Short mmCIF file of C-alpha atoms and ligand atoms in Angstrom, two decimals:
data_model
loop_
_atom_site.label_atom_id
_atom_site.label_comp_id
_atom_site.label_asym_id
_atom_site.label_seq_id
_atom_site.Cartn_x
_atom_site.Cartn_y
_atom_site.Cartn_z
CA MET A 1 127.23 116.02 108.71
CA TRP A 2 125.01 113.21 107.40
CA GLN A 3 123.37 115.45 104.79
CA ASN A 4 126.55 116.52 103.03
CA THR A 5 126.72 113.64 100.54
CA PRO A 6 128.01 113.64 96.92
CA LEU A 7 124.35 113.47 95.80
CA ALA A 8 123.32 116.56 97.80
CA ARG A 9 126.34 118.45 96.49
CA LYS A 10 125.74 117.42 92.88
CA LEU A 11 122.05 118.39 93.02
CA SER A 12 122.71 121.55 95.09
CA ILE A 13 120.14 120.52 97.70
CA ARG A 14 120.34 120.72 101.51
CA TYR A 15 119.18 117.18 102.28
CA PRO A 16 119.81 114.13 100.02
CA ILE A 17 116.12 113.26 100.05
CA ILE A 18 114.23 113.09 96.75
CA GLY A 19 110.45 113.14 96.54
CA ALA A 20 109.80 110.43 93.92
CA PRO A 21 108.27 111.44 90.61
CA MET A 22 104.81 109.84 90.60
CA ALA A 23 102.98 109.90 87.28
CA GLY A 24 99.20 109.93 87.41
CA GLY A 25 98.64 113.13 89.36
CA ALA A 26 100.24 112.59 92.79
CA THR A 27 103.16 114.93 92.24
CA THR A 28 101.32 118.23 91.87
CA PRO A 29 103.42 121.38 91.33
CA GLU A 30 102.55 122.25 94.95
CA LEU A 31 104.03 118.95 96.23
CA VAL A 32 107.14 119.23 94.04
CA ALA A 33 107.78 122.81 95.16
CA ALA A 34 107.06 122.08 98.84
CA ILE A 35 109.68 119.30 98.88
CA SER A 36 112.26 121.46 97.12
CA ASN A 37 111.53 124.45 99.36
CA ALA A 38 112.00 122.24 102.43
CA GLY A 39 115.53 121.33 101.29
CA GLY A 40 114.86 118.06 99.41
CA LEU A 41 114.39 117.56 95.68
CA GLY A 42 110.82 117.56 94.40
CA SER A 43 110.13 115.63 91.16
CA LEU A 44 107.25 115.93 88.72
CA GLY A 45 106.06 112.56 87.38
CA ALA A 46 105.22 113.63 83.84
CA GLY A 47 105.17 110.27 82.06
CA TYR A 48 101.46 110.38 81.23
CA MET A 49 101.24 114.14 80.63
CA GLN A 50 100.84 115.85 77.27
CA PRO A 51 103.69 118.28 76.41
CA GLU A 52 101.46 121.33 77.00
CA GLN A 53 100.46 120.05 80.45
CA ILE A 54 104.14 119.49 81.31
CA LYS A 55 105.00 123.04 80.26
CA LYS A 56 102.20 124.45 82.43
CA ALA A 57 103.24 122.35 85.44
CA ILE A 58 106.92 123.36 85.09
CA ARG A 59 105.98 127.04 84.96
CA LYS A 60 103.81 126.63 88.05
CA ILE A 61 106.65 124.89 89.93
CA LYS A 62 108.97 127.77 89.01
CA GLN A 63 106.46 130.23 90.43
CA LEU A 64 106.39 128.29 93.69
CA THR A 65 110.12 127.65 94.17
CA ASN A 66 113.50 128.91 93.04
CA LYS A 67 115.15 125.69 94.22
CA PRO A 68 116.19 122.77 91.97
CA PHE A 69 113.54 120.24 90.98
CA ALA A 70 113.33 117.28 88.58
CA VAL A 71 110.94 116.22 85.84
CA ASN A 72 110.59 112.51 85.07
CA LEU A 73 109.57 110.68 81.90
CA PHE A 74 109.06 107.09 80.78
CA ILE A 75 111.54 105.89 78.15
CA PRO A 76 109.39 104.30 75.43
CA CYS A 77 109.68 100.52 75.31
CA ASP A 78 108.95 97.90 72.67
CA TYR A 79 105.65 96.11 72.78
CA ARG A 80 103.82 93.65 70.61
CA VAL A 81 100.14 92.93 70.29
CA THR A 82 97.68 91.46 67.79
CA PRO A 83 94.03 92.52 67.25
CA GLN A 84 93.00 89.11 68.68
CA GLU A 85 94.99 89.77 71.86
CA ILE A 86 93.32 93.16 72.27
CA GLN A 87 89.94 91.50 71.86
CA LEU A 88 90.81 88.88 74.47
CA ALA A 89 91.97 91.59 76.88
CA CYS A 90 88.72 93.53 76.42
CA THR A 91 86.67 90.40 77.09
CA ALA A 92 88.60 89.76 80.32
CA LEU A 93 87.86 93.33 81.44
CA ASN A 94 84.17 92.96 80.66
CA GLN A 95 82.97 91.89 84.10
CA SER A 96 84.66 94.88 85.78
CA SER A 97 83.54 97.41 83.16
CA THR A 98 79.95 96.13 83.35
CA GLU A 99 79.93 96.46 87.15
CA LEU A 100 81.11 100.05 86.69
CA LYS A 101 78.46 100.66 84.01
CA THR A 102 80.93 101.34 81.23
CA THR A 103 82.16 99.44 78.18
CA ILE A 104 85.62 98.69 76.84
CA SER A 105 86.47 97.90 73.25
CA ALA A 106 89.53 97.86 71.00
CA CYS A 107 88.70 101.49 70.08
CA ASP A 108 89.67 102.53 73.60
CA TYR A 109 93.36 102.12 72.78
CA HIS A 110 95.16 105.46 72.43
CA ASP A 111 98.86 106.06 71.84
CA PRO A 112 100.70 107.53 74.84
CA PRO A 113 101.97 111.14 74.62
CA SER A 114 104.97 111.67 72.32
CA TYR A 115 108.18 111.17 74.30
CA ASP A 116 110.16 113.35 71.88
CA GLU A 117 107.78 116.25 72.40
CA GLN A 118 107.74 115.72 76.17
CA LEU A 119 111.56 115.77 76.20
CA GLY A 120 111.54 118.89 74.01
CA VAL A 121 109.58 120.76 76.70
CA ILE A 122 112.04 119.73 79.41
CA ILE A 123 114.90 121.17 77.38
CA GLU A 124 113.04 124.33 76.28
CA GLU A 125 111.91 125.08 79.83
CA TYR A 126 115.46 124.75 81.29
CA VAL A 127 114.51 122.04 83.76
CA PRO A 128 117.64 121.51 85.90
CA ILE A 129 117.27 117.75 86.45
CA PHE A 130 115.78 115.04 84.21
CA SER A 131 115.01 111.67 85.76
CA PHE A 132 113.70 108.68 83.86
CA THR A 133 112.66 105.06 84.14
CA PHE A 134 111.99 101.99 81.91
CA GLY A 135 115.21 102.43 79.90
CA ILE A 136 117.98 104.79 78.80
CA PRO A 137 117.59 107.83 76.52
CA SER A 138 119.30 107.57 73.12
CA THR A 139 122.94 108.68 72.87
CA LYS A 140 121.76 111.68 70.85
CA ASP A 141 119.24 112.72 73.52
CA ILE A 142 121.80 112.25 76.30
CA SER A 143 124.20 114.59 74.46
CA ARG A 144 121.40 117.10 73.88
CA LEU A 145 120.42 117.05 77.56
CA LYS A 146 124.04 117.36 78.69
CA ASN A 147 124.72 120.21 76.26
CA ASN A 148 121.85 122.00 78.00
CA ASP A 149 123.43 121.42 81.45
CA ILE A 150 120.64 119.11 82.55
CA LEU A 151 121.63 116.56 85.21
CA LEU A 152 120.46 113.01 84.53
CA ILE A 153 119.05 110.49 87.02
CA GLY A 154 118.37 106.97 85.72
CA THR A 155 116.61 104.02 87.37
CA ALA A 156 118.14 100.56 87.83
CA THR A 157 116.70 97.42 89.38
CA THR A 158 119.87 95.33 88.85
CA LEU A 159 123.63 95.84 88.80
CA THR A 160 123.70 95.15 85.04
CA GLU A 161 121.26 97.99 84.40
CA ALA A 162 123.23 100.32 86.68
CA LEU A 163 126.50 99.56 84.86
CA LEU A 164 124.82 100.36 81.54
CA LEU A 165 123.47 103.66 82.90
CA GLU A 166 126.92 104.65 84.16
CA GLU A 167 128.49 103.65 80.83
CA ASN A 168 126.01 105.96 79.11
CA ARG A 169 127.18 109.00 81.15
CA ILE A 170 124.14 109.19 83.44
CA ASP A 171 124.98 111.32 86.51
CA MET A 172 123.15 109.48 89.30
CA ILE A 173 121.23 106.22 89.70
CA VAL A 174 118.06 105.36 91.60
CA ALA A 175 118.44 101.80 92.93
CA GLN A 176 114.83 100.64 92.93
CA GLY A 177 114.33 97.78 95.36
CA TYR A 178 111.65 95.08 95.36
CA GLU A 179 109.82 96.99 98.11
CA ALA A 180 109.11 99.98 95.87
CA GLY A 181 105.65 101.25 95.03
CA GLY A 182 104.63 101.87 91.43
CA HIS A 183 106.09 100.40 88.25
CA ARG A 184 109.27 98.38 88.16
CA GLY A 185 111.91 100.32 86.22
CA THR A 186 113.41 97.10 84.82
CA PHE A 187 114.62 97.46 81.24
CA LEU A 188 116.95 94.48 80.76
CA GLY A 189 115.53 90.96 80.91
CA ILE A 190 112.27 90.05 82.57
CA GLU A 191 110.91 91.91 85.57
CA GLU A 192 110.53 88.77 87.70
CA ASP A 193 114.31 88.22 87.49
CA ALA A 194 114.95 91.74 88.79
CA LEU A 195 113.06 91.69 92.08
CA ILE A 196 116.00 92.48 94.35
CA GLY A 197 115.55 93.81 97.89
CA LEU A 198 117.18 97.14 98.69
CA ILE A 199 119.53 95.63 101.30
CA SER A 200 121.06 93.50 98.54
CA LEU A 201 120.81 95.96 95.63
CA VAL A 202 122.37 99.10 97.14
CA PRO A 203 125.68 97.52 98.29
CA GLN A 204 125.99 95.68 94.95
CA LEU A 205 125.81 99.00 93.12
CA ALA A 206 127.87 100.94 95.66
CA ASP A 207 130.78 98.51 95.23
CA CYS A 208 130.90 98.74 91.43
CA ILE A 209 129.52 102.16 90.48
CA ASN A 210 131.34 105.46 90.79
CA ILE A 211 128.35 107.81 90.59
CA PRO A 212 125.92 108.55 93.46
CA ILE A 213 123.41 105.80 94.28
CA ILE A 214 119.93 106.78 95.45
CA ALA A 215 118.15 104.07 97.48
CA SER A 216 114.44 103.71 96.75
CA GLY A 217 111.75 101.35 97.99
CA GLY A 218 109.91 101.13 101.30
CA ILE A 219 111.77 104.07 102.88
CA MET A 220 109.43 105.96 105.22
CA ASP A 221 111.51 107.26 108.14
CA GLY A 222 114.91 108.37 109.42
CA LYS A 223 115.92 104.82 110.39
CA ALA A 224 115.51 103.60 106.81
CA ILE A 225 117.39 106.61 105.41
CA ALA A 226 120.27 106.01 107.82
CA ALA A 227 120.26 102.32 106.82
CA SER A 228 120.48 103.37 103.15
CA PHE A 229 123.56 105.47 103.93
CA SER A 230 125.14 102.48 105.71
CA LEU A 231 124.52 100.33 102.63
CA GLY A 232 126.44 102.79 100.45
CA GLY A 233 123.60 105.02 99.26
CA SER A 234 124.27 108.70 98.80
CA GLY A 235 120.61 109.64 99.23
CA VAL A 236 117.08 108.29 99.01
CA GLN A 237 114.05 108.62 96.76
CA MET A 238 110.74 108.26 98.64
CA GLY A 239 107.37 107.92 96.93
CA THR A 240 104.66 106.37 99.10
CA ALA A 241 105.52 108.52 102.13
CA PHE A 242 104.64 111.64 100.10
CA LEU A 243 101.37 110.24 98.70
CA THR A 244 99.45 111.11 101.87
CA CYS A 245 100.94 114.59 102.20
CA LEU A 246 98.40 117.40 102.02
CA GLU A 247 99.85 118.66 98.73
CA SER A 248 99.62 115.27 96.97
CA GLY A 249 97.09 115.04 94.16
CA ILE A 250 95.82 111.49 94.67
CA HIS A 251 92.11 110.68 94.96
CA PRO A 252 90.76 111.09 98.56
CA LYS A 253 89.68 107.42 98.60
CA TYR A 254 93.21 106.30 97.65
CA LYS A 255 94.63 108.52 100.41
CA LYS A 256 92.13 107.14 102.93
CA THR A 257 92.99 103.57 101.90
CA LEU A 258 96.70 104.23 102.44
CA LEU A 259 96.08 105.81 105.83
CA SER A 260 93.99 102.84 106.95
CA GLN A 261 96.58 100.15 106.15
CA VAL A 262 97.74 98.15 109.17
CA LYS A 263 100.27 95.83 107.49
CA ASP A 264 101.75 95.25 104.05
CA ASN A 265 98.80 94.63 101.76
CA THR A 266 100.58 95.31 98.48
CA VAL A 267 100.91 93.06 95.46
CA LEU A 268 102.93 93.09 92.25
CA THR A 269 100.51 93.16 89.33
CA ARG A 270 100.34 93.81 85.59
CA ALA A 271 96.54 94.06 85.67
CA PHE A 272 96.23 97.82 85.28
CA SER A 273 99.02 98.72 82.88
CA GLY A 274 100.60 95.60 81.42
CA LYS A 275 103.85 96.45 83.23
CA LEU A 276 104.70 94.97 86.63
CA ALA A 277 103.90 97.42 89.43
CA ARG A 278 103.34 97.34 93.20
CA GLY A 279 100.08 98.59 94.63
CA ILE A 280 97.42 97.94 97.24
CA GLN A 281 95.62 94.69 96.55
CA ASN A 282 91.94 95.17 95.66
CA LEU A 283 89.05 93.43 93.89
CA PHE A 284 90.46 94.24 90.43
CA THR A 285 94.00 92.92 91.10
CA LYS A 286 92.54 89.74 92.68
CA ARG A 287 90.11 89.22 89.81
CA MET A 288 92.73 89.78 87.12
CA ALA A 289 95.05 87.27 88.78
CA HIS A 290 92.74 84.65 87.19
CA HIS A 291 93.16 86.20 83.71
CA LEU A 292 96.93 86.65 83.53
CA ASP A 293 97.18 85.26 79.99
CA THR A 294 94.82 87.98 78.69
CA ILE A 295 96.85 90.96 79.91
CA THR A 296 98.43 92.87 77.03
CA ASP A 297 101.81 94.62 77.03
CA TYR A 298 102.29 98.15 78.37
CA PRO A 299 101.07 100.67 77.17
CA ILE A 300 98.12 98.80 75.58
CA GLN A 301 96.71 97.39 78.82
CA ASN A 302 97.13 100.79 80.47
CA SER A 303 95.06 102.38 77.76
CA LEU A 304 92.40 99.65 77.83
CA THR A 305 91.88 99.95 81.61
CA GLN A 306 91.75 103.75 81.57
CA LYS A 307 87.94 103.91 81.61
CA ILE A 308 87.81 101.47 84.53
CA ARG A 309 90.23 103.63 86.53
CA GLN A 310 88.43 106.85 85.66
CA LYS A 311 85.01 105.45 86.50
CA ALA A 312 86.35 104.06 89.79
CA LYS A 313 87.51 107.57 90.69
CA SER A 314 84.18 109.16 89.87
CA LEU A 315 82.38 106.50 91.94
CA HIS A 316 84.97 106.67 94.79
CA SER A 317 85.47 102.92 94.42
CA SER A 318 88.79 101.62 95.74
CA ASP A 319 87.85 98.20 94.28
CA PHE A 320 88.91 99.30 90.80
CA MET A 321 91.45 102.11 91.36
CA SER A 322 95.16 101.61 90.79
CA MET A 323 96.58 102.48 94.21
CA TRP A 324 100.33 102.20 93.73
CA ALA A 325 102.19 101.92 97.02
CA GLY A 326 105.35 100.44 98.49
CA GLN A 327 105.61 97.68 101.09
CA SER A 328 105.74 100.15 103.99
CA ALA A 329 102.53 101.96 103.06
CA HIS A 330 101.07 101.34 106.51
CA LEU A 331 103.58 103.88 107.87
CA CYS A 332 101.95 106.71 105.87
CA LYS A 333 100.95 109.87 107.73
CA GLU A 334 98.75 112.76 106.71
CA VAL A 335 101.07 115.76 107.06
CA LYS A 336 102.37 118.69 105.04
CA ALA A 337 105.40 117.78 102.92
CA LYS A 338 107.45 120.32 104.86
CA GLU A 339 106.54 118.61 108.14
CA LEU A 340 107.44 115.19 106.74
CA LEU A 341 110.85 116.49 105.63
CA LYS A 342 111.37 118.11 109.03
CA SER A 343 110.53 114.92 110.93
CA LEU A 344 112.95 112.93 108.73
CA VAL A 345 115.71 115.48 109.33
CA ASP A 346 115.00 115.55 113.09
CA GLU A 347 115.19 111.73 113.28
CA LEU A 348 118.46 111.71 111.32
CA ASN A 349 119.93 114.41 113.56
CA VAL A 350 119.17 112.23 116.58
CA ILE A 351 120.59 109.10 114.91
CA TYR A 352 123.81 110.90 113.89
CA ASN A 353 123.90 113.03 117.03
CA THR A 354 123.98 116.27 115.02
CA ASN A 355 121.93 119.46 115.22
C1 FMN B 401 102.09 106.29 92.89
C2 FMN B 401 103.47 106.04 92.37
C3 FMN B 401 103.80 106.46 91.09
C4 FMN B 401 105.10 106.32 90.61
N1 FMN B 401 105.43 106.83 89.38
C5 FMN B 401 106.72 106.86 88.99
C6 FMN B 401 107.12 107.57 87.83
O1 FMN B 401 106.30 108.19 87.15
N2 FMN B 401 108.43 107.56 87.49
C7 FMN B 401 109.38 106.92 88.26
O2 FMN B 401 110.56 106.97 87.91
N3 FMN B 401 109.03 106.23 89.35
C8 FMN B 401 107.74 106.20 89.76
N4 FMN B 401 107.39 105.54 90.90
C9 FMN B 401 108.41 104.77 91.65
C10 FMN B 401 109.24 105.69 92.56
O3 FMN B 401 110.19 106.39 91.80
C11 FMN B 401 110.00 104.92 93.64
O4 FMN B 401 110.82 103.93 93.07
C12 FMN B 401 109.08 104.29 94.67
O5 FMN B 401 108.06 105.17 95.05
C13 FMN B 401 109.88 103.91 95.89
O6 FMN B 401 109.14 103.11 96.76
P1 FMN B 401 108.21 103.72 97.92
O7 FMN B 401 106.98 104.13 97.22
O8 FMN B 401 108.03 102.60 98.86
O9 FMN B 401 108.94 104.90 98.53
C14 FMN B 401 106.09 105.66 91.41
C15 FMN B 401 105.74 105.22 92.68
C16 FMN B 401 104.45 105.40 93.16
C17 FMN B 401 104.13 104.93 94.57
#
């Protein structure tokens, strides 16, 4: 049976289909639980959440499902910035903030939530699976997580990163292809050198890595899942396809924009966060393409553009929202997560001639 893969067995799930963690509000407890209840693995994108909010969301997920689920965090990364660079970044954002009737200054920078405290909640709340991106947890944290029987899923965008994850005793690896929506998980070298398509990345990893590989990027239907299995993947992680599910928490305008796409209209940009990410092209990404040298490192830029993103939401303006999406966004459908899972399973049963 196609679904009985090492990944499905390791995660104790019926179908080797993971709903991607999507920080920023898409992966509501309802979406996470619906995916897990339908036989996949739901994941909470908790990277931007305060520890208390994570605790509340985990408890809600546990009320809604008794199936396994994952919580995902961002591994903190190094960044450098000077007061002059912050000033320059604010000036470059001026035109957009003025149009939205808000102001941005250096005072708008806030530190992101404490990773150590976020991780503490995951351990205290007995979360069964921890997934992460942008790096590798410290050896001490890996031991702590393993001592608490928490399975670990890392993210790689190159073979070198995947080898390092395996060497560090990570249990499974998401192979994030160039097609993927959201931030690049790259943590070794520069992101532009790690833009590898899934058809190249998955077999590279499958040939050299002995732990399950999870294909991720542009996967929207049964055909793409079957292709991922052929490439050596043991399962898939799908983000964009779940963004337009009824349980997803994204802004209605973002959802409407996704549902109205007719072809790939995505772009890789650092404009919103300072870290390379794929999303729907809009006025802000086009405008900031002329100010590339003013964009500060993540998480500074992310913090500086927060007001712009918030104001865009309150004004329902897709011109200034960050609308992360993969290259196959035009295949999005507005359905319940359970129905999406069912249609994927039905397509795979036809492809593999199983029932
Ligand atoms: C809106 C959005 C937010 C995302 N946030 C996260 C995140 O918090 N953590 C993470 O590991 N990956 C995140 N990703 C990347 C996904 O894990 C995955 O690689 C990607 O969705 C796959 O491409 P697809 O969107 O075409 O399916 C995000 C993707 C999207 C679209």
